[in-house]
Amino acid sequence: MNNSTIACIFDLDGVLVDTAVYHYQAWKKLANSLGFDFSHAQNEQLKGVNRMRSLDMILDWGGITKTAAEKEELATLKNTWYVDMINKMSASEVLPGSQELLEQLKSRGVKIALGSASKNSGLILERTNLTHFFDAIVDGNSVTTSKPDPEVFLKGAELLKAAPEDCIVFEDASAGVQAAIAANMAVIAVGEAENLPGADLFIKDLSGVTVDELITLIAHKTENK
Ligand code: B16
Ligand code: MG
């Protein structure tokens, strides 16, 4: 197998950058304005979950019912606060090893896509100076279904002109790992095995990941089918 055979699809929040801290602050401000609190543990459950579904879960936790129009307003309000924060992001917030792995992939001619639930991915990539690495971007603006549905990753593979079985997904959320498995792709989980069942490999962050290791992972997966 050669370099050009494999392709990589990266989740954004929790894999390349840590925007969960900003989501937390914005959701907490919204919950507080509605009269209840919002914890870090609850924020963890929102990783990889799209904006409207996240709002539904938060309103449920607060025991609050809102109309569809009110929910649209609340989601927009939260997003305004969130965008104010991500507008101040810089390249220093890229998570350890991400820049190095993206550079390595690029220099070895491996195609790279983004597969994120966020509708703000364009702004985040721009602020952190990562946009130029990507051959394709699939995010919350271009999918109709959320992870664990495989749509986001299948679209990424299609845009890269890669077969799903040649793709490696990097994910930090359980819904994302399930989406990659449903897409018939290899998946490297950034996090602990107990939270991310089914992944092929578990890592703390992207530091030290090599292209050769990725090629071997795909070769083994193909052999064992
Ligand atoms: P937005 P990812 C996800 O990003 C976040 O993990 C999740 O917490 C957030 O609700 C979702 O994006 C939508 O974000 O409000 O910016 O559209 O992990 O899929 O890159
Ligand atoms: Mg994520």
PDB file of N, CA and C and ligand atoms in Angstrom, residues 10-15 19-20 23 27 43 46-52 54 78-79 82 86 114-121 124 140 147 171-173, ligand 1:
ATOM      1  N   PHE A  10     -10.501  14.331   9.844  1.00  0.00           N
ATOM      2  CA  PHE A  10     -10.359  14.818  11.222  1.00  0.00           C
ATOM      3  C   PHE A  10     -11.645  15.471  11.723  1.00  0.00           C
ATOM      4  N   ASP A  11     -12.054  15.061  12.915  1.00  0.00           N
ATOM      5  CA  ASP A  11     -13.037  15.828  13.669  1.00  0.00           C
ATOM      6  C   ASP A  11     -12.314  17.110  14.117  1.00  0.00           C
ATOM      7  N   LEU A  12     -13.055  18.143  14.493  1.00  0.00           N
ATOM      8  CA  LEU A  12     -12.401  19.407  14.842  1.00  0.00           C
ATOM      9  C   LEU A  12     -12.287  19.585  16.359  1.00  0.00           C
ATOM     10  N   ASP A  13     -13.441  19.829  17.009  1.00  0.00           N
ATOM     11  CA  ASP A  13     -13.433  20.085  18.453  1.00  0.00           C
ATOM     12  C   ASP A  13     -12.991  18.836  19.213  1.00  0.00           C
ATOM     13  N   GLY A  14     -11.941  18.950  19.989  1.00  0.00           N
ATOM     14  CA  GLY A  14     -11.465  17.831  20.800  1.00  0.00           C
ATOM     15  C   GLY A  14     -10.370  17.022  20.127  1.00  0.00           C
ATOM     16  N   VAL A  15     -10.141  17.268  18.827  1.00  0.00           N
ATOM     17  CA  VAL A  15      -9.094  16.540  18.107  1.00  0.00           C
ATOM     18  C   VAL A  15      -8.004  17.516  17.650  1.00  0.00           C
ATOM     19  N   THR A  19     -12.372  23.597  21.417  1.00  0.00           N
ATOM     20  CA  THR A  19     -13.411  24.633  21.468  1.00  0.00           C
ATOM     21  C   THR A  19     -14.480  24.296  22.509  1.00  0.00           C
ATOM     22  N   ALA A  20     -14.387  23.076  23.112  1.00  0.00           N
ATOM     23  CA  ALA A  20     -15.384  22.673  24.120  1.00  0.00           C
ATOM     24  C   ALA A  20     -15.415  23.674  25.278  1.00  0.00           C
ATOM     25  N   HIS A  23     -17.669  26.421  24.112  1.00  0.00           N
ATOM     26  CA  HIS A  23     -19.066  25.951  24.104  1.00  0.00           C
ATOM     27  C   HIS A  23     -19.597  25.966  25.547  1.00  0.00           C
ATOM     28  N   TRP A  27     -22.858  28.002  26.691  1.00  0.00           N
ATOM     29  CA  TRP A  27     -24.057  27.261  27.137  1.00  0.00           C
ATOM     30  C   TRP A  27     -24.371  27.582  28.601  1.00  0.00           C
ATOM     31  N   ASN A  43     -21.499  19.296  29.894  1.00  0.00           N
ATOM     32  CA  ASN A  43     -20.825  19.760  28.672  1.00  0.00           C
ATOM     33  C   ASN A  43     -20.137  18.604  27.943  1.00  0.00           C
ATOM     34  N   LEU A  46     -22.148  16.795  25.475  1.00  0.00           N
ATOM     35  CA  LEU A  46     -22.510  17.533  24.251  1.00  0.00           C
ATOM     36  C   LEU A  46     -21.425  17.467  23.181  1.00  0.00           C
ATOM     37  N   LYS A  47     -20.307  16.803  23.491  1.00  0.00           N
ATOM     38  CA  LYS A  47     -19.215  16.724  22.502  1.00  0.00           C
ATOM     39  C   LYS A  47     -19.695  15.984  21.264  1.00  0.00           C
ATOM     40  N   GLY A  48     -19.501  16.590  20.112  1.00  0.00           N
ATOM     41  CA  GLY A  48     -19.889  15.948  18.849  1.00  0.00           C
ATOM     42  C   GLY A  48     -21.373  16.052  18.525  1.00  0.00           C
ATOM     43  N   VAL A  49     -22.159  16.597  19.470  1.00  0.00           N
ATOM     44  CA  VAL A  49     -23.618  16.729  19.276  1.00  0.00           C
ATOM     45  C   VAL A  49     -23.903  18.090  18.634  1.00  0.00           C
ATOM     46  N   ASN A  50     -24.772  18.144  17.627  1.00  0.00           N
ATOM     47  CA  ASN A  50     -24.973  19.427  16.938  1.00  0.00           C
ATOM     48  C   ASN A  50     -25.706  20.446  17.821  1.00  0.00           C
ATOM     49  N   ARG A  51     -25.750  21.693  17.339  1.00  0.00           N
ATOM     50  CA  ARG A  51     -26.197  22.821  18.177  1.00  0.00           C
ATOM     51  C   ARG A  51     -27.633  22.645  18.688  1.00  0.00           C
ATOM     52  N   MET A  52     -28.577  22.333  17.773  1.00  0.00           N
ATOM     53  CA  MET A  52     -29.985  22.257  18.181  1.00  0.00           C
ATOM     54  C   MET A  52     -30.241  21.085  19.130  1.00  0.00           C
ATOM     55  N   SER A  54     -27.988  19.836  21.113  1.00  0.00           N
ATOM     56  CA  SER A  54     -27.373  20.245  22.388  1.00  0.00           C
ATOM     57  C   SER A  54     -28.352  21.099  23.183  1.00  0.00           C
ATOM     58  N   LYS A  78     -26.805  31.903  21.939  1.00  0.00           N
ATOM     59  CA  LYS A  78     -25.622  31.142  22.385  1.00  0.00           C
ATOM     60  C   LYS A  78     -24.519  31.228  21.341  1.00  0.00           C
ATOM     61  N   ASN A  79     -24.904  31.105  20.070  1.00  0.00           N
ATOM     62  CA  ASN A  79     -23.881  31.118  19.021  1.00  0.00           C
ATOM     63  C   ASN A  79     -23.190  32.480  18.918  1.00  0.00           C
ATOM     64  N   TYR A  82     -20.633  32.466  21.564  1.00  0.00           N
ATOM     65  CA  TYR A  82     -19.585  31.498  21.203  1.00  0.00           C
ATOM     66  C   TYR A  82     -18.680  32.069  20.108  1.00  0.00           C
ATOM     67  N   ILE A  86     -14.602  32.486  19.823  1.00  0.00           N
ATOM     68  CA  ILE A  86     -13.708  31.818  18.850  1.00  0.00           C
ATOM     69  C   ILE A  86     -13.051  32.826  17.901  1.00  0.00           C
ATOM     70  N   LEU A 114     -11.950  17.494   6.678  1.00  0.00           N
ATOM     71  CA  LEU A 114     -12.512  17.778   7.995  1.00  0.00           C
ATOM     72  C   LEU A 114     -13.893  17.123   8.037  1.00  0.00           C
ATOM     73  N   GLY A 115     -14.242  16.515   9.180  1.00  0.00           N
ATOM     74  CA  GLY A 115     -15.570  15.923   9.358  1.00  0.00           C
ATOM     75  C   GLY A 115     -16.108  16.359  10.702  1.00  0.00           C
ATOM     76  N   SER A 116     -16.712  17.549  10.744  1.00  0.00           N
ATOM     77  CA  SER A 116     -17.120  18.149  12.018  1.00  0.00           C
ATOM     78  C   SER A 116     -18.610  18.437  12.040  1.00  0.00           C
ATOM     79  N   ALA A 117     -19.189  18.436  13.245  1.00  0.00           N
ATOM     80  CA  ALA A 117     -20.610  18.785  13.403  1.00  0.00           C
ATOM     81  C   ALA A 117     -20.803  20.302  13.461  1.00  0.00           C
ATOM     82  N   SER A 118     -19.700  21.036  13.567  1.00  0.00           N
ATOM     83  CA  SER A 118     -19.815  22.480  13.803  1.00  0.00           C
ATOM     84  C   SER A 118     -20.157  23.278  12.550  1.00  0.00           C
ATOM     85  N   LYS A 119     -21.016  24.274  12.740  1.00  0.00           N
ATOM     86  CA  LYS A 119     -21.315  25.209  11.647  1.00  0.00           C
ATOM     87  C   LYS A 119     -20.308  26.355  11.646  1.00  0.00           C
ATOM     88  N   ASN A 120     -19.405  26.371  12.616  1.00  0.00           N
ATOM     89  CA  ASN A 120     -18.401  27.439  12.722  1.00  0.00           C
ATOM     90  C   ASN A 120     -17.007  26.952  12.344  1.00  0.00           C
ATOM     91  N   SER A 121     -16.923  25.803  11.683  1.00  0.00           N
ATOM     92  CA  SER A 121     -15.593  25.220  11.431  1.00  0.00           C
ATOM     93  C   SER A 121     -14.715  26.136  10.580  1.00  0.00           C
ATOM     94  N   ILE A 124     -13.115  28.738  12.769  1.00  0.00           N
ATOM     95  CA  ILE A 124     -12.139  28.153  13.702  1.00  0.00           C
ATOM     96  C   ILE A 124     -10.845  27.792  12.963  1.00  0.00           C
ATOM     97  N   GLY A 140     -21.151  21.056   9.824  1.00  0.00           N
ATOM     98  CA  GLY A 140     -22.583  21.185  10.127  1.00  0.00           C
ATOM     99  C   GLY A 140     -23.375  21.933   9.068  1.00  0.00           C
ATOM    100  N   LYS A 147     -23.777  12.956  13.423  1.00  0.00           N
ATOM    101  CA  LYS A 147     -23.119  11.777  13.984  1.00  0.00           C
ATOM    102  C   LYS A 147     -24.043  11.246  15.088  1.00  0.00           C
ATOM    103  N   GLU A 171     -11.292  10.954  16.024  1.00  0.00           N
ATOM    104  CA  GLU A 171     -12.503  11.393  16.735  1.00  0.00           C
ATOM    105  C   GLU A 171     -12.323  11.395  18.244  1.00  0.00           C
ATOM    106  N   ASP A 172     -13.001  12.325  18.920  1.00  0.00           N
ATOM    107  CA  ASP A 172     -12.959  12.346  20.391  1.00  0.00           C
ATOM    108  C   ASP A 172     -14.322  12.074  21.013  1.00  0.00           C
ATOM    109  N   ALA A 173     -15.354  11.934  20.183  1.00  0.00           N
ATOM    110  CA  ALA A 173     -16.702  11.751  20.743  1.00  0.00           C
ATOM    111  C   ALA A 173     -17.240  10.372  20.378  1.00  0.00           C
TER     112      ALA A 173
HETATM  113  P1  B16 B   1     -21.616  24.710  16.396  1.00  0.00           P
HETATM  114  P2  B16 B   1     -16.981  18.582  16.409  1.00  0.00           P
HETATM  115  C1  B16 B   1     -18.987  19.836  17.648  1.00  0.00           C
HETATM  116  O1  B16 B   1     -17.748  19.896  17.010  1.00  0.00           O
HETATM  117  C2  B16 B   1     -18.838  20.075  19.138  1.00  0.00           C
HETATM  118  O2  B16 B   1     -18.117  18.999  19.724  1.00  0.00           O
HETATM  119  C3  B16 B   1     -20.196  20.167  19.786  1.00  0.00           C
HETATM  120  O3  B16 B   1     -20.068  20.402  21.168  1.00  0.00           O
HETATM  121  C4  B16 B   1     -20.984  21.304  19.121  1.00  0.00           C
HETATM  122  O4  B16 B   1     -22.293  21.405  19.674  1.00  0.00           O
HETATM  123  C5  B16 B   1     -21.075  21.021  17.620  1.00  0.00           C
HETATM  124  O5  B16 B   1     -19.766  20.911  17.083  1.00  0.00           O
HETATM  125  C6  B16 B   1     -21.809  22.121  16.860  1.00  0.00           C
HETATM  126  O6  B16 B   1     -21.069  23.303  16.927  1.00  0.00           O
HETATM  127  O7  B16 B   1     -22.580  25.251  17.394  1.00  0.00           O
HETATM  128  O8  B16 B   1     -20.358  25.525  16.219  1.00  0.00           O
HETATM  129  O9  B16 B   1     -22.292  24.454  15.048  1.00  0.00           O
HETATM  130  O10 B16 B   1     -16.457  17.826  17.586  1.00  0.00           O
HETATM  131  O11 B16 B   1     -17.972  17.772  15.584  1.00  0.00           O
HETATM  132  O12 B16 B   1     -15.895  19.209  15.576  1.00  0.00           O
END
